[in-house]
Coordinates of C-alpha atoms and ligand atoms in Angstrom, one line a residue:
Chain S
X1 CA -20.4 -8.6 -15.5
X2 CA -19.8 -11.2 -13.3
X3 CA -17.4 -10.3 -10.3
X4 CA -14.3 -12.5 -9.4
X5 CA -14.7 -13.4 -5.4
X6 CA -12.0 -12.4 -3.1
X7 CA -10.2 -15.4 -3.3
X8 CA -6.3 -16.1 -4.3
X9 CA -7.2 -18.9 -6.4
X10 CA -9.9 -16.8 -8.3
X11 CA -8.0 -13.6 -8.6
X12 CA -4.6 -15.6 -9.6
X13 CA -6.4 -15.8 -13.0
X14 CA -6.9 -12.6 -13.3
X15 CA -4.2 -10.5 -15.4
X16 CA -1.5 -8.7 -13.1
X17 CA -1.8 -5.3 -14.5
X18 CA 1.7 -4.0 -12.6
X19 CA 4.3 -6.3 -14.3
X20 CA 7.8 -7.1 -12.4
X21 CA 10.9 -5.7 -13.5
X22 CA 10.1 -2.4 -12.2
X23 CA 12.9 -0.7 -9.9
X24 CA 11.3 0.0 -6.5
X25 CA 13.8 -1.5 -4.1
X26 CA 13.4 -6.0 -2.8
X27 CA 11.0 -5.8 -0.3
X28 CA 9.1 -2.5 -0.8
X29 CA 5.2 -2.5 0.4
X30 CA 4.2 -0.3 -2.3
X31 CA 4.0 -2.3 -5.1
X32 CA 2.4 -5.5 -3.2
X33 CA -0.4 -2.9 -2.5
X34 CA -0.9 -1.9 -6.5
X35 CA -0.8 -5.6 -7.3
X36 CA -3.6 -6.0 -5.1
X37 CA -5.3 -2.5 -5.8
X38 CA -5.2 -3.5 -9.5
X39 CA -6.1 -7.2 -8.9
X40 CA -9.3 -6.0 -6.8
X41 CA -10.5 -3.4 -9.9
X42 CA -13.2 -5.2 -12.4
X43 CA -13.6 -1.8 -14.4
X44 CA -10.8 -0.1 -16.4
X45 CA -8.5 1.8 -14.9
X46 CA -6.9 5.1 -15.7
X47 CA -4.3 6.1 -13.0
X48 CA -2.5 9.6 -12.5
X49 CA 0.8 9.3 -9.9
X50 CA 2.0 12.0 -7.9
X51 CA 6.0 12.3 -8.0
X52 CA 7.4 9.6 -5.6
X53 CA 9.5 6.3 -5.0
X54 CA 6.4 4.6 -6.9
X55 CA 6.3 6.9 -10.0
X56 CA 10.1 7.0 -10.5
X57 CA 10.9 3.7 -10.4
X58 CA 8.0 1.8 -12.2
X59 CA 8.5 4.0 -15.3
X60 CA 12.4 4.4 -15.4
X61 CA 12.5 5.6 -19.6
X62 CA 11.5 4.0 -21.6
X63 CA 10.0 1.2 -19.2
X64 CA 6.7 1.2 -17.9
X65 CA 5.5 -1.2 -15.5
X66 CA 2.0 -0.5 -16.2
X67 CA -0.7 -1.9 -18.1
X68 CA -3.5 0.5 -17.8
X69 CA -3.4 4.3 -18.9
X70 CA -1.0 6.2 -16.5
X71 CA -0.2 9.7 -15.8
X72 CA 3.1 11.0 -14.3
X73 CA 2.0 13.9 -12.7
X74 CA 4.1 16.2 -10.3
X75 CA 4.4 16.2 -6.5
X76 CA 1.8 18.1 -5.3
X77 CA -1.0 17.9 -8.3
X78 CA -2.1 14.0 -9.1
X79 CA -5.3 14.9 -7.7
X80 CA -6.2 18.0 -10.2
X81 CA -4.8 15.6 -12.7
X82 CA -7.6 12.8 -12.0
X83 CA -9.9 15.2 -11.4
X84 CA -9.4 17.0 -14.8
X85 CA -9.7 13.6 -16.7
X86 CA -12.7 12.4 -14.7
X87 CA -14.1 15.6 -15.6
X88 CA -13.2 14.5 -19.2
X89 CA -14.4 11.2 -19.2
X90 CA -17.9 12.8 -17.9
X91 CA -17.7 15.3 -21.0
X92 CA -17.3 12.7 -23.6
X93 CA -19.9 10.2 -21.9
X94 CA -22.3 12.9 -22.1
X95 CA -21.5 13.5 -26.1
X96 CA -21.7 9.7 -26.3
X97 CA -18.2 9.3 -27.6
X98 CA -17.7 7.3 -24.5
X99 CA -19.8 4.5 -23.7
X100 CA -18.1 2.2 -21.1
X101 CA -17.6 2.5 -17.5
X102 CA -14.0 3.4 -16.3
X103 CA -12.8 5.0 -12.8
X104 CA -10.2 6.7 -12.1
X105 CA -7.3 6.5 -9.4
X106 CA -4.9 8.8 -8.1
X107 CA -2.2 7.7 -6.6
X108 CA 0.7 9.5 -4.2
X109 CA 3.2 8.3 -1.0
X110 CA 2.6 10.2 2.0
X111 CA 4.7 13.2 0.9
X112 CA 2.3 13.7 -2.2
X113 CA -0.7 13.1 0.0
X114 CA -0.3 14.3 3.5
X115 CA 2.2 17.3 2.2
X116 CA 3.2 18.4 -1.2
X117 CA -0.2 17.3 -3.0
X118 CA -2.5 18.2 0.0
X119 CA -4.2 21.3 -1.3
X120 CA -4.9 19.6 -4.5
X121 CA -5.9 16.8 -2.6
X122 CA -8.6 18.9 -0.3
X123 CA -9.9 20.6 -3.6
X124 CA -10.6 17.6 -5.4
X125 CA -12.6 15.8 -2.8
X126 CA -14.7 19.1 -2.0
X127 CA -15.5 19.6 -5.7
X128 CA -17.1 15.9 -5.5
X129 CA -15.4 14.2 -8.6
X130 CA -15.7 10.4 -9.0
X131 CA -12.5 9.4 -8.3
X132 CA -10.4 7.1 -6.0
X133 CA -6.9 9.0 -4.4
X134 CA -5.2 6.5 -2.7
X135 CA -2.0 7.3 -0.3
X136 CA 0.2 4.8 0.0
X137 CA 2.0 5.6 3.3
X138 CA 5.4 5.0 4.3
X139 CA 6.2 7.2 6.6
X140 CA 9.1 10.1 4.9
X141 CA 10.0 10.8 1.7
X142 CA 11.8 7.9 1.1
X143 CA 12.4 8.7 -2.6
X144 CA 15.1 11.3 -1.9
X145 CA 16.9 9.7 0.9
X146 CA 14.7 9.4 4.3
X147 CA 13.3 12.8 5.0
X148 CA 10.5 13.7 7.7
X149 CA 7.2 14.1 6.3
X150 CA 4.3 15.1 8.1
X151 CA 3.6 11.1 7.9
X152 CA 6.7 10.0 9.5
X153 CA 5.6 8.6 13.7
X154 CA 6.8 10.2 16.2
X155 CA 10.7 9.8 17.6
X156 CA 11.3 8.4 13.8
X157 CA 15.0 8.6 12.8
X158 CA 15.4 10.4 9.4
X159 CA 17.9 12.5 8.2
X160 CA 15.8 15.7 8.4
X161 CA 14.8 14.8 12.4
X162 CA 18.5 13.0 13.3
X163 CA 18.2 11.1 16.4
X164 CA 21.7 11.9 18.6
X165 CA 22.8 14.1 21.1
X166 CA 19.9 17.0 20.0
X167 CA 16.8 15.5 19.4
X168 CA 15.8 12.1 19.6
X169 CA 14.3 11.8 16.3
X170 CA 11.1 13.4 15.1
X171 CA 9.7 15.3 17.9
X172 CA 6.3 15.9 16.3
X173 CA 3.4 13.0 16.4
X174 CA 2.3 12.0 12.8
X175 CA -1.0 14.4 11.4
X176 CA -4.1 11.7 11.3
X177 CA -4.6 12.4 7.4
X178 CA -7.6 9.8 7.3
X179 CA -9.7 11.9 10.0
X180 CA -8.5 14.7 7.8
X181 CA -10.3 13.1 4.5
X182 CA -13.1 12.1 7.0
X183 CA -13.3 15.9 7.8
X184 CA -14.3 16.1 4.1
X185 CA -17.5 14.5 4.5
X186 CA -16.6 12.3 1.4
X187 CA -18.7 8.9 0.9
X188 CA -16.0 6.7 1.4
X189 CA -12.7 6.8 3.5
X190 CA -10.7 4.2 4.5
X191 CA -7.4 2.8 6.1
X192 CA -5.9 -0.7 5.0
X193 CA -2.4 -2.4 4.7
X194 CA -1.7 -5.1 2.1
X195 CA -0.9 -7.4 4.6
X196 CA -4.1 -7.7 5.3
X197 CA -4.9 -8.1 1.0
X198 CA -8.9 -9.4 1.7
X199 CA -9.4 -6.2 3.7
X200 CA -7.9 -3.7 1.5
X201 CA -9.2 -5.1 -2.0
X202 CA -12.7 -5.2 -0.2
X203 CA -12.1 -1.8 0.3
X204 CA -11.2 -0.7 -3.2
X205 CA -13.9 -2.2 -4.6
X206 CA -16.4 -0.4 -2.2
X207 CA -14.2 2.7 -3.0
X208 CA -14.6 1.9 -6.8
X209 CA -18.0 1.4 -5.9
X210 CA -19.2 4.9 -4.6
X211 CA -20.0 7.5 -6.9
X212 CA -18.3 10.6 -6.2
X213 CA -14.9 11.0 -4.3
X214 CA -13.3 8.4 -2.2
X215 CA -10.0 8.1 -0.2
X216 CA -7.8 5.0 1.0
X217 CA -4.5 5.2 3.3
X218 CA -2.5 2.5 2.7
X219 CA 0.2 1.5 5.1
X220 CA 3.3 0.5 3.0
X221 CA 6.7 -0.7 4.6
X222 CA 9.9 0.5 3.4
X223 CA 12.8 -1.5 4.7
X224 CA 15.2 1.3 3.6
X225 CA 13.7 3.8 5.8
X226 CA 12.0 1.5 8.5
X227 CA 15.8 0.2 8.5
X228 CA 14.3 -3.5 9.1
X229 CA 15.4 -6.8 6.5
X230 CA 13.7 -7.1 3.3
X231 CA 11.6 -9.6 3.9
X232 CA 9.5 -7.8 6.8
X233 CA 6.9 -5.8 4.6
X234 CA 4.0 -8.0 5.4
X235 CA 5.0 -8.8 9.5
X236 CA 5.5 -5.2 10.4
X237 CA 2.3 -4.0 8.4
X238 CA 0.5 -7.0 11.0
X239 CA 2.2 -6.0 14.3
X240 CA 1.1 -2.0 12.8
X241 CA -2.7 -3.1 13.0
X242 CA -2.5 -5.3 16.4
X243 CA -0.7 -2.9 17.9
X244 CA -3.5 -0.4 16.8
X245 CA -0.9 1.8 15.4
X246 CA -2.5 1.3 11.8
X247 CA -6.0 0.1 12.7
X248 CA -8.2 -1.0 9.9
X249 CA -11.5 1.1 9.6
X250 CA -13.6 2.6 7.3
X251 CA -16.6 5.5 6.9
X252 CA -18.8 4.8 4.7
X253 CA -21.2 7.9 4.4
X254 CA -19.7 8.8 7.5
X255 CA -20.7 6.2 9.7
X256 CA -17.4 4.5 10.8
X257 CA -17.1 0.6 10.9
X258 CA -13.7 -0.8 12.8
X259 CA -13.0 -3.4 10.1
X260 CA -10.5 -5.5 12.8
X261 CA -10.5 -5.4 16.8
X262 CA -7.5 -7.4 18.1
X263 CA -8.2 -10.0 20.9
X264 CA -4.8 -8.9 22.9
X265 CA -4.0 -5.1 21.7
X266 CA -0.5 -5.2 21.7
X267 CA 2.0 -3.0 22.7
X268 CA 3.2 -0.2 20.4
X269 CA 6.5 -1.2 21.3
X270 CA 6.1 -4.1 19.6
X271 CA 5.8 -2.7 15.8
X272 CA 8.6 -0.2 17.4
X273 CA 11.4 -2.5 18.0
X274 CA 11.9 -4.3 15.1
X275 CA 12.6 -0.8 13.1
X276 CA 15.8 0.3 13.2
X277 CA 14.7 4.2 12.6
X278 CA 13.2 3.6 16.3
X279 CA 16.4 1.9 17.5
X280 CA 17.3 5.0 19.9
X281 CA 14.2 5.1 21.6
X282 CA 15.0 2.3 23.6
X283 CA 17.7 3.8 25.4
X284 CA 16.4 4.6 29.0
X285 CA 16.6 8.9 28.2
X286 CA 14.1 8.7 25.7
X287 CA 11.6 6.1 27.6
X288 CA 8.9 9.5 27.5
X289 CA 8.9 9.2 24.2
X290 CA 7.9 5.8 23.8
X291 CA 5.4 6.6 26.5
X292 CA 4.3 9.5 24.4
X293 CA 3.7 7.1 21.3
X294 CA 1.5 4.8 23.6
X295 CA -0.4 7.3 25.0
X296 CA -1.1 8.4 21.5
X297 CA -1.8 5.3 20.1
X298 CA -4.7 4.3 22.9
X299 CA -6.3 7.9 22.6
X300 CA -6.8 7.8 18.7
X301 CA -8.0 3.8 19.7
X302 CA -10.2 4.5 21.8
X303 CA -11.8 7.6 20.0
X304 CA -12.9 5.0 17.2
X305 CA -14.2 2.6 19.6
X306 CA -16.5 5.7 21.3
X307 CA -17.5 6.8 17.7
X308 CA -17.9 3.4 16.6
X309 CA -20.0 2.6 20.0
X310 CA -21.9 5.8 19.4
X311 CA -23.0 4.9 15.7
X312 CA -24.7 1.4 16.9
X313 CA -26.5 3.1 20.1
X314 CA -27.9 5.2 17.7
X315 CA -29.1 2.7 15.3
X316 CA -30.0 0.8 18.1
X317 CA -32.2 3.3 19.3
X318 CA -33.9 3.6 15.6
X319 CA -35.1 0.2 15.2
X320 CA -37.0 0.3 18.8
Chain P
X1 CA 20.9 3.6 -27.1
X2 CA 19.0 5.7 -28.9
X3 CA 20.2 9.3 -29.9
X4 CA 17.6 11.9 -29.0
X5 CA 16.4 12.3 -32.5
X6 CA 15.3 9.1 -32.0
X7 CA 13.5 9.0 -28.8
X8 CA 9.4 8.9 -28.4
X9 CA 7.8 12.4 -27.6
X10 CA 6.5 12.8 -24.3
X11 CA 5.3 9.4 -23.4
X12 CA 6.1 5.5 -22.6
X13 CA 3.7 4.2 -25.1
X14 CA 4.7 0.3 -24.6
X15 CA 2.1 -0.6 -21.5
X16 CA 4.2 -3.2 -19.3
X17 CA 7.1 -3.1 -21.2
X18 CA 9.1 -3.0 -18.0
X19 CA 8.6 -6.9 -17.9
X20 CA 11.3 -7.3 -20.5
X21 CA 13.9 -5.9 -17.9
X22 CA 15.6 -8.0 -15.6
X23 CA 16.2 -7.2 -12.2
X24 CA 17.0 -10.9 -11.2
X25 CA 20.3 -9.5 -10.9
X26 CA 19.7 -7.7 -8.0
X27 CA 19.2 -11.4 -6.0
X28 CA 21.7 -11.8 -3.1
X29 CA 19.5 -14.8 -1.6
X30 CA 17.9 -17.2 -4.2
X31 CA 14.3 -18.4 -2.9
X32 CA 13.7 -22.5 -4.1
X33 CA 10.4 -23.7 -4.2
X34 CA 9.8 -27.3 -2.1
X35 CA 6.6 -28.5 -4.2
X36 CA 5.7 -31.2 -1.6
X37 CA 5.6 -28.6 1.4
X38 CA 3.3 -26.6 -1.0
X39 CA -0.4 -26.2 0.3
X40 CA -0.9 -24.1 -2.6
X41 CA -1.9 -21.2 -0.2
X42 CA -1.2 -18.5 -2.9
X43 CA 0.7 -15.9 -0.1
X44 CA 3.7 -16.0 -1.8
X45 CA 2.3 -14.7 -4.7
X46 CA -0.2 -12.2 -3.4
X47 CA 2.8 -11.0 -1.4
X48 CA 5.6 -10.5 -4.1
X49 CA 6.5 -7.1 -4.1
X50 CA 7.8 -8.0 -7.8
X51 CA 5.0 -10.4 -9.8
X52 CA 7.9 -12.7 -9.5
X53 CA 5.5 -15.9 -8.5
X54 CA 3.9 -17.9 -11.7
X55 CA 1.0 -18.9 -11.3
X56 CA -1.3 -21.0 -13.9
X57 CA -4.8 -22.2 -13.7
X58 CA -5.1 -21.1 -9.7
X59 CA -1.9 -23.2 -9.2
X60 CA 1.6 -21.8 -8.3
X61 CA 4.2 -22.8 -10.3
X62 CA 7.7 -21.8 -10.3
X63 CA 9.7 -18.8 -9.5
X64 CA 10.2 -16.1 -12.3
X65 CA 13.9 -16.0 -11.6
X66 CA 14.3 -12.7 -14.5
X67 CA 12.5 -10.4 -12.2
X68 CA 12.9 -12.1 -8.5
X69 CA 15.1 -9.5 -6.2
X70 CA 15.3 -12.4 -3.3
X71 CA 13.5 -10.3 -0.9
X72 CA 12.5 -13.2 1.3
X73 CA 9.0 -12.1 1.6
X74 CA 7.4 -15.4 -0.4
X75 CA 9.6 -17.3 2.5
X76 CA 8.8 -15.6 5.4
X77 CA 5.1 -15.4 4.7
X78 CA 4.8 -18.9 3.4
X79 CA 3.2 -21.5 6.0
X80 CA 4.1 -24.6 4.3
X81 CA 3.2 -28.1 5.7
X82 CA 3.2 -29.3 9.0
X83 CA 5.6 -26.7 9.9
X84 CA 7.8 -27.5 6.7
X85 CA 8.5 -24.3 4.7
X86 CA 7.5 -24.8 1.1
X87 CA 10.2 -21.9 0.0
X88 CA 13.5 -21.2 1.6
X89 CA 16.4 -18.6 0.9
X90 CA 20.1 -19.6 -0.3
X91 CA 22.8 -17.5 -1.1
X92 CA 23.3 -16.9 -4.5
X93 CA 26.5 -17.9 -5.9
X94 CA 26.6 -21.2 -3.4
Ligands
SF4_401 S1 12.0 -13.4 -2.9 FE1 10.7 -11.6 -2.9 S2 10.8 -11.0 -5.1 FE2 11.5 -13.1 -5.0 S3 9.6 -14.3 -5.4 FE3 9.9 -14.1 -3.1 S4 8.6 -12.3 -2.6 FE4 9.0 -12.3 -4.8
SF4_402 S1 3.1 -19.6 0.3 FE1 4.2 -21.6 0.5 S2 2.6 -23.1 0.7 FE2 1.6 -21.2 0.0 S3 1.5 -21.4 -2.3 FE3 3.4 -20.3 -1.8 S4 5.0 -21.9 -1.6 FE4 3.0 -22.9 -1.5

């Protein structure tokens, strides 16, 4: 099977296999990220999706926007759900009442991923099953009305971490859930966003690719809860990865690659300021905390350029 | 609507079917495609959040107005020609 190259004109032929008329809010990054997840696949697909904005509103009964096999599965298991089909799949191969290759996705926001789903998540990767979970991140659980999840940045407005007179918005840093799947020692881990669409459907075809579990954290802007206008999803995804906020990188059999190392690093301040869930942080009381996002920004930078630094001395050193 | 004697058990069998629903209601700006600011870049539709972009052959065509929500996306992304946007917004209703 011949592969279709990573270009728009090439892939605009291909079938779009999330249709419109789905209900996910104007503007929303999620779907923008399965169009290209879906665009990228050359195998069949058979997706499970953990209870979330993108599960609701693409299959509001009896509408589906889906055209590949889809499983609704609850908040915290879309993980044993792909894992119990892949498990399936192997079964019937093995009997021969399956003869073609198809993979199998999970997929969840970042309160099926980094929270609710977690455990199942963990499981899944440990027991080694050939499948793809894929987070798409927006930072709360947006779904329900803007809550804190262990996803949402620090000093984050939402209505479970109020910025007023109390607190000024979330007071805890975001949990690194991609170091976390690294932690795994899985073959494949990566972080993408789909402004950058070459990078991340490079990535799900090397995810695809890989026999045996692999993981992809997709940043996805969500104007509702980012409070920014609906036509931001791909310009705040950008200023996430030169700002380093969201940088794009990648282990494959755990030796980490930076996939994008901007000329001018910019400011965190900058992917700050055009969200309104930020707004309060630029009021001169709660300048520490948008010290404390920089300062936590340029540490988990700088780790991946040691590590990455590391990896070539090392290879370096083998080929003299 | 149906009664629920009626309904399906269990499943949404009809893969896609969601493409028969319109949400082009939900537009408060309109986007309008300027063909001779087009580069044929392809942003616009690797962008839409909503498959809302035609495209035929590797060429874009025009706007599926049935499930466009006029997020402005297609417009802000687009870099059009010699600093000519090939898609701008309008309010609906104008
Ligand atoms: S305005 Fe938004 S929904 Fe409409 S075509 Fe442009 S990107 Fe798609
Ligand atoms: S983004 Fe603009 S220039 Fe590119 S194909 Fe779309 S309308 Fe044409």
């Amino acid at each position: 099977m011949s592969t279709t190259p990573l270009r728009l004109k090439e892939l605009s032929k291909k079938e779009d296999l999330l249709t419109g008329g789905h209900r996910l809010c104007s503007g929303c990054g999620a779907p923008i990220a399965i169009r290209q997840i879906l665009l990228a696949a050359e195998m069949p697909i058979v997706a499970a999706n953990a209870t979330g904005c993108l599960e609701v509103s693409t299959t509001i009964y009896p509408y589906s926007a889906w055209k590949i096999p889809w499983i609704h599965t609850a908040f915290e298991n879309a993980a044993a759900t792909i894992s119990g089909v892949e498990a399936m799949y192997k079964a019937l191969k093995k009997k021969g009442k399956i003869t073609e290759r198809i993979k199998f996705i999970a997929f969840g926001g970042d309160g099926g991923t980094y929270d609710i789903g977690f455990q199942s998540l963990s499981g899944a990767m440990e027991r080694g099953h050939d499948i793809v979970y894929i987070c798409y991140d927006n930072g709360a659980y947006m779904n329900t009305g803007i809550q804190r999840s262990s996803a949402t940045p620090l000093g984050a407005n939402t209505t479970t971490s109020p910025a007023g007179s109390v607190i000024p918005g979330k007071m805890q840093p975001r949990k690194n859930l991609t170091k976390i799947m690294v932690a795994h020692g899985i073959p494949y881990v990566a972080q993408t966003t789909p402004a950058h669409w070459r990078d991340l459907m490079t990535k799900v075809r090397k995810a695809l690719e890989v026999d045996g579990p692999a993981f992809i954290n997709i940043l996805a802007s969500c104007n509702r809860g980012w409070r920014t206008p609906t036509d931001r999803a791909i310009q705040d995804s950008k200023l996430a990865v030169d700002t380093c906020f969201w940088p794009l990188y990648e282990y494959e059999n755990g030796r980490l690659t930076i996939n994008y190392k901007p000329k001018e690093k910019k400011p965190v301040v900058e992917f700050l300021k055009t969200q309104g869930r930020f707004k309060h942080l630029f009021s001169p009381e709660n300048e520490h905390i948008l010290e404390r996002a920089q300062e936590i920004v340029d540490r988990e930078w700088e780790a991946l350029l040691r590590e990455e630094a590391m990896w070539k001395a090392e290879e370096e050193k083998k080929e003299q | 609507m149906k009664g629920w004697k009626e309904l399906e058990i269990g499943a949404i069998t009809e893969a896609g079917s969601a493409d028969s629903y319109n949400t082009g209601s939900w537009r408060a700006f309109r986007p309008r495609w300027i063909e001779e600011n087009c580069i044929q870049c392809l942003f616009c539709w690797i962008y839409c959040p909503d498959s809302a972009i035609t495209v035929n052959d590797g060429k874009r065509g025009e706007f599926d107005y049935n499930h466009c929500k006029g997020c402005g996306i297609c417009a802000m992304e687009c870099p059009g020609k010699k600093g000519k946007k090939a898609i701008v917004m309008e309010e609906e209703g104008k």
